[in-house]
């Protein structure tokens, strides 16, 4: 029997929420604070239910560097865990992943001490925690503005490979939360080193939703891309063109990215 995308999303939310509840109990046991991010943030905050559909393939959790070994060792000891990568042997030492089994469901949970390498963008974990909102003793959620900033920074890491139809809907959902401030957002976004990328995506959002994100600056190249951007053309464009137009001009250190891609060939993208 075929399941509609909307019903599939509803079922996914129930399953992932149950795993998030279990994860909370684990962090409560070891007394370590953590932050659900990306799709996990939407689920934890209840915002996921406001989207008709969305794809989610894992649960992402942000933790502090000093806690990573304690957290990893605890999860590794659980009977329903199978380690996929650990901090020590991963190509990116700020990330570990494991398979989490709940009944017949098997989902990847990723632990991050940083969102990504600083050669891409600058968004330190300690600053995210400083601006975060405490939900109880151990759970923190990103500030309203950081929730959007995390989403956009993550989008930058995947812009060569996909631009989902739900991206603009998610931007709208995050920025429409009560208390969200575009002034605060742009002040924080200016420190990431990829302000032109945020501007580029949010200009596309402006056009689609006929709204105003109140950007204090304009960027000529970003405005040029907005004029050219068409989601259908983008989808069927060769990957090298998407990397050349939408990724390399926007990372903090494009030469680092070029060397990484040459060095790693066809391996998993950073």
Tab-separated table of C-alpha atoms in Angstrom:
chain	number	residue	atom	x	y	z
A	1	UNK	CA	0.000	0.000	0.000
A	2	UNK	CA	1.350	3.399	-1.004
A	3	UNK	CA	1.711	5.923	1.810
A	4	UNK	CA	1.307	9.601	0.981
A	5	UNK	CA	4.226	11.936	1.785
A	6	UNK	CA	2.056	13.638	4.405
A	7	UNK	CA	1.179	10.364	6.180
A	8	UNK	CA	4.777	9.164	5.923
A	9	UNK	CA	5.909	12.387	7.600
A	10	UNK	CA	3.356	11.905	10.398
A	11	UNK	CA	4.554	8.346	11.017
A	12	UNK	CA	8.187	9.467	10.926
A	13	UNK	CA	7.499	12.124	13.557
A	14	UNK	CA	6.030	9.567	15.959
A	15	UNK	CA	8.997	7.200	15.566
A	16	UNK	CA	11.667	9.865	15.825
A	17	UNK	CA	9.958	11.534	18.779
A	18	UNK	CA	10.012	8.256	20.697
A	19	UNK	CA	13.740	7.940	20.061
A	20	UNK	CA	14.275	11.553	21.121
A	21	UNK	CA	12.473	10.790	24.386
A	22	UNK	CA	14.807	7.848	24.985
A	23	UNK	CA	17.825	9.983	24.116
A	24	UNK	CA	16.751	12.536	26.701
A	25	UNK	CA	16.700	9.828	29.387
A	26	UNK	CA	20.246	8.836	28.414
A	27	UNK	CA	21.573	12.377	28.768
A	28	UNK	CA	19.715	12.695	32.045
A	29	UNK	CA	21.514	9.559	33.261
A	30	UNK	CA	24.991	10.877	32.410
A	31	UNK	CA	24.080	14.467	33.366
A	32	UNK	CA	25.333	16.134	30.195
A	33	UNK	CA	23.598	18.975	28.365
A	34	UNK	CA	22.874	18.687	24.638
A	35	UNK	CA	21.091	20.505	21.842
A	36	UNK	CA	18.801	18.923	19.228
A	37	UNK	CA	19.519	20.585	15.880
A	38	UNK	CA	18.150	20.507	12.318
A	39	UNK	CA	15.280	18.014	12.018
A	40	UNK	CA	15.640	16.970	15.656
A	41	UNK	CA	15.073	20.605	16.663
A	42	UNK	CA	11.867	20.767	14.627
A	43	UNK	CA	10.627	17.586	16.307
A	44	UNK	CA	11.599	18.623	19.819
A	45	UNK	CA	10.124	22.122	19.471
A	46	UNK	CA	6.863	20.866	17.964
A	47	UNK	CA	7.435	22.808	14.748
A	48	UNK	CA	7.677	19.628	12.673
A	49	UNK	CA	3.945	19.157	13.021
A	50	UNK	CA	3.394	22.483	11.239
A	51	UNK	CA	5.047	21.179	8.045
A	52	UNK	CA	2.999	19.037	5.683
A	53	UNK	CA	6.015	16.948	4.758
A	54	UNK	CA	9.760	16.888	5.239
A	55	UNK	CA	12.494	14.319	4.747
A	56	UNK	CA	14.612	13.344	7.742
A	57	UNK	CA	17.269	10.634	7.737
A	58	UNK	CA	18.966	11.001	11.111
A	59	UNK	CA	18.933	12.691	14.502
A	60	UNK	CA	21.566	15.391	14.994
A	61	UNK	CA	22.684	16.382	18.467
A	62	UNK	CA	25.160	19.124	19.376
A	63	UNK	CA	27.345	18.592	22.447
A	64	UNK	CA	30.345	20.369	23.944
A	65	UNK	CA	33.862	19.233	23.119
A	66	UNK	CA	34.670	18.378	26.738
A	67	UNK	CA	31.696	16.014	26.947
A	68	UNK	CA	32.176	14.071	23.730
A	69	UNK	CA	34.075	11.060	25.089
A	70	UNK	CA	31.763	10.656	28.067
A	71	UNK	CA	28.712	10.777	25.804
A	72	UNK	CA	30.191	8.462	23.182
A	73	UNK	CA	31.332	5.894	25.749
A	74	UNK	CA	27.887	5.793	27.314
A	75	UNK	CA	26.011	5.353	24.064
A	76	UNK	CA	28.524	2.762	22.870
A	77	UNK	CA	27.710	0.704	25.982
A	78	UNK	CA	23.983	0.498	25.180
A	79	UNK	CA	22.688	-2.812	23.836
A	80	UNK	CA	20.633	-1.202	21.064
A	81	UNK	CA	23.573	0.760	19.674
A	82	UNK	CA	25.908	-0.095	16.806
A	83	UNK	CA	28.776	2.350	16.277
A	84	UNK	CA	29.073	3.656	12.727
A	85	UNK	CA	31.940	6.114	13.260
A	86	UNK	CA	33.615	7.438	16.375
A	87	UNK	CA	35.336	10.746	16.983
A	88	UNK	CA	38.812	9.223	16.822
A	89	UNK	CA	38.619	7.477	13.435
A	90	UNK	CA	36.168	9.718	11.597
A	91	UNK	CA	37.578	11.894	8.800
A	92	UNK	CA	35.911	14.734	10.684
A	93	UNK	CA	36.906	14.425	14.355
A	94	UNK	CA	34.061	16.682	15.489
A	95	UNK	CA	31.469	14.052	14.560
A	96	UNK	CA	30.502	10.530	15.613
A	97	UNK	CA	27.563	8.423	14.456
A	98	UNK	CA	25.830	5.236	15.491
A	99	UNK	CA	22.811	3.151	14.580
A	100	UNK	CA	20.061	3.413	17.184
A	101	UNK	CA	17.548	0.554	17.196
A	102	UNK	CA	14.014	0.920	18.538
A	103	UNK	CA	11.960	-2.213	17.938
A	104	UNK	CA	12.225	-2.872	14.205
A	105	UNK	CA	13.310	0.687	13.434
A	106	UNK	CA	16.991	1.536	12.931
A	107	UNK	CA	17.996	5.193	12.740
A	108	UNK	CA	21.331	7.000	12.609
A	109	UNK	CA	22.070	9.353	15.505
A	110	UNK	CA	24.933	11.804	14.993
A	111	UNK	CA	26.855	13.574	17.752
A	112	UNK	CA	28.490	16.870	16.772
A	113	UNK	CA	30.902	19.057	18.677
A	114	UNK	CA	30.844	21.556	15.788
A	115	UNK	CA	28.339	22.039	12.982
A	116	UNK	CA	31.117	21.814	10.394
A	117	UNK	CA	34.701	22.836	9.801
A	118	UNK	CA	35.506	26.543	10.102
A	119	UNK	CA	36.838	26.585	6.546
A	120	UNK	CA	33.180	26.427	5.508
A	121	UNK	CA	31.658	28.843	8.006
A	122	UNK	CA	32.176	30.116	11.548
A	123	UNK	CA	29.481	29.220	14.068
A	124	UNK	CA	31.147	28.035	17.302
A	125	UNK	CA	29.338	25.543	19.519
A	126	UNK	CA	30.094	27.524	22.669
A	127	UNK	CA	28.341	30.589	21.226
A	128	UNK	CA	25.314	28.535	20.234
A	129	UNK	CA	25.062	27.196	23.778
A	130	UNK	CA	25.511	30.689	25.243
A	131	UNK	CA	22.574	31.979	23.203
A	132	UNK	CA	20.499	28.814	23.637
A	133	UNK	CA	17.250	28.459	25.565
A	134	UNK	CA	17.227	26.016	28.487
A	135	UNK	CA	14.235	23.674	28.337
A	136	UNK	CA	15.291	21.860	31.491
A	137	UNK	CA	18.528	20.880	33.202
A	138	UNK	CA	20.007	19.068	30.204
A	139	UNK	CA	18.176	20.076	27.003
A	140	UNK	CA	19.027	23.311	25.250
A	141	UNK	CA	17.399	24.539	22.054
A	142	UNK	CA	18.900	27.120	19.706
A	143	UNK	CA	17.798	30.719	20.054
A	144	UNK	CA	15.108	31.666	17.555
A	145	UNK	CA	17.639	33.325	15.286
A	146	UNK	CA	20.191	30.528	15.630
A	147	UNK	CA	17.584	27.959	14.599
A	148	UNK	CA	17.426	29.650	11.186
A	149	UNK	CA	21.167	30.236	11.054
A	150	UNK	CA	21.906	26.547	11.713
A	151	UNK	CA	19.472	25.605	8.968
A	152	UNK	CA	21.104	27.960	6.452
A	153	UNK	CA	24.655	26.893	7.336
A	154	UNK	CA	23.642	23.255	6.926
A	155	UNK	CA	21.993	24.098	3.607
A	156	UNK	CA	25.285	25.548	2.430
A	157	UNK	CA	27.016	22.197	2.973
A	158	UNK	CA	24.472	20.479	0.697
A	159	UNK	CA	23.826	23.182	-1.888
A	160	UNK	CA	25.863	21.341	-4.535
A	161	UNK	CA	23.742	18.227	-4.151
A	162	UNK	CA	20.178	19.345	-3.504
A	163	UNK	CA	17.771	22.178	-2.965
A	164	UNK	CA	14.624	20.681	-1.451
A	165	UNK	CA	11.176	22.021	-2.175
A	166	UNK	CA	10.585	22.272	1.580
A	167	UNK	CA	13.576	24.572	2.197
A	168	UNK	CA	11.646	27.808	1.758
A	169	UNK	CA	8.742	26.494	3.825
A	170	UNK	CA	11.150	25.711	6.651
A	171	UNK	CA	12.711	29.179	6.463
A	172	UNK	CA	9.237	30.662	6.699
A	173	UNK	CA	8.329	28.472	9.659
A	174	UNK	CA	11.513	29.294	11.590
A	175	UNK	CA	11.454	33.032	10.902
A	176	UNK	CA	7.769	33.350	11.780
A	177	UNK	CA	8.243	32.106	15.342
A	178	UNK	CA	7.008	34.604	17.906
A	179	UNK	CA	9.893	36.767	19.096
A	180	UNK	CA	12.138	36.136	16.067
A	181	UNK	CA	14.120	39.259	15.132
A	182	UNK	CA	15.637	39.844	11.703
A	183	UNK	CA	17.855	42.530	13.235
A	184	UNK	CA	19.303	40.011	15.679
A	185	UNK	CA	19.579	37.370	12.974
A	186	UNK	CA	21.622	39.560	10.625
A	187	UNK	CA	23.899	40.680	13.475
A	188	UNK	CA	24.723	37.042	14.298
A	189	UNK	CA	24.848	35.955	10.645
A	190	UNK	CA	27.467	38.611	9.946
A	191	UNK	CA	29.950	36.697	12.088
A	192	UNK	CA	29.639	33.408	10.177
A	193	UNK	CA	31.853	34.500	7.283
A	194	UNK	CA	29.222	33.483	4.698
A	195	UNK	CA	26.826	36.415	4.866
A	196	UNK	CA	26.446	36.566	1.044
A	197	UNK	CA	25.137	32.972	1.088
A	198	UNK	CA	22.520	33.745	3.751
A	199	UNK	CA	21.512	36.779	1.721
A	200	UNK	CA	21.265	34.697	-1.482
A	201	UNK	CA	18.942	32.071	0.032
A	202	UNK	CA	16.826	34.604	1.889
A	203	UNK	CA	16.384	36.713	-1.250
A	204	UNK	CA	14.948	33.611	-2.953
A	205	UNK	CA	12.682	33.223	0.074
A	206	UNK	CA	11.647	36.892	-0.172
A	207	UNK	CA	10.589	36.472	-3.788
A	208	UNK	CA	8.675	33.251	-3.137
A	209	UNK	CA	6.812	34.482	-0.050
A	210	UNK	CA	6.543	38.170	-1.020
A	211	UNK	CA	8.016	39.237	2.289
A	212	UNK	CA	10.940	41.303	3.557
A	213	UNK	CA	13.880	39.878	5.513
A	214	UNK	CA	15.264	43.378	6.183
A	215	UNK	CA	18.814	42.654	5.076
A	216	UNK	CA	21.111	45.542	6.067
A	217	UNK	CA	23.439	44.814	3.116
A	218	UNK	CA	23.178	43.817	-0.511
A	219	UNK	CA	25.577	41.545	-2.407
A	220	UNK	CA	25.915	41.926	-6.162
A	221	UNK	CA	26.840	38.315	-6.945
A	222	UNK	CA	24.083	36.973	-4.703
A	223	UNK	CA	21.511	39.233	-6.403
A	224	UNK	CA	22.779	38.043	-9.792
A	225	UNK	CA	22.259	34.395	-8.769
A	226	UNK	CA	18.778	35.144	-7.473
A	227	UNK	CA	17.819	36.433	-10.932
A	228	UNK	CA	19.185	33.261	-12.549
A	229	UNK	CA	17.939	30.774	-9.976
A	230	UNK	CA	15.224	28.367	-11.030
A	231	UNK	CA	14.640	25.253	-8.923
A	232	UNK	CA	13.945	22.982	-11.894
A	233	UNK	CA	16.998	24.144	-13.835
A	234	UNK	CA	19.078	23.832	-10.682
A	235	UNK	CA	17.943	20.230	-10.099
A	236	UNK	CA	19.022	19.063	-13.547
A	237	UNK	CA	22.250	21.092	-13.730
A	238	UNK	CA	25.561	19.182	-13.624
A	239	UNK	CA	27.093	18.970	-10.180
A	240	UNK	CA	30.249	20.811	-11.227
A	241	UNK	CA	28.171	23.818	-12.311
A	242	UNK	CA	26.293	23.878	-9.001
A	243	UNK	CA	29.556	23.664	-7.089
A	244	UNK	CA	31.097	26.434	-9.170
A	245	UNK	CA	28.121	28.788	-8.889
A	246	UNK	CA	26.541	28.040	-5.525
A	247	UNK	CA	29.222	26.567	-3.261
A	248	UNK	CA	32.758	27.753	-3.964
A	249	UNK	CA	31.917	31.496	-3.986
A	250	UNK	CA	30.252	31.231	-0.582
A	251	UNK	CA	32.529	29.151	1.657
A	252	UNK	CA	34.987	30.972	3.895
A	253	UNK	CA	37.985	29.226	2.331
A	254	UNK	CA	37.299	28.052	-1.247
A	255	UNK	CA	40.892	26.856	-1.763
A	256	UNK	CA	40.507	24.515	1.199
A	257	UNK	CA	37.359	23.075	-0.386
A	258	UNK	CA	39.060	22.573	-3.754
A	259	UNK	CA	41.965	20.726	-2.124
A	260	UNK	CA	39.562	18.571	-0.091
A	261	UNK	CA	37.581	17.575	-3.152
A	262	UNK	CA	40.701	16.759	-5.164
A	263	UNK	CA	42.214	14.821	-2.257
A	264	UNK	CA	39.132	12.824	-1.438
A	265	UNK	CA	37.914	12.225	-4.960
A	266	UNK	CA	34.578	10.508	-4.974
A	267	UNK	CA	34.420	9.914	-1.225
A	268	UNK	CA	31.632	11.349	0.912
A	269	UNK	CA	31.409	15.128	0.678
A	270	UNK	CA	32.391	17.312	3.599
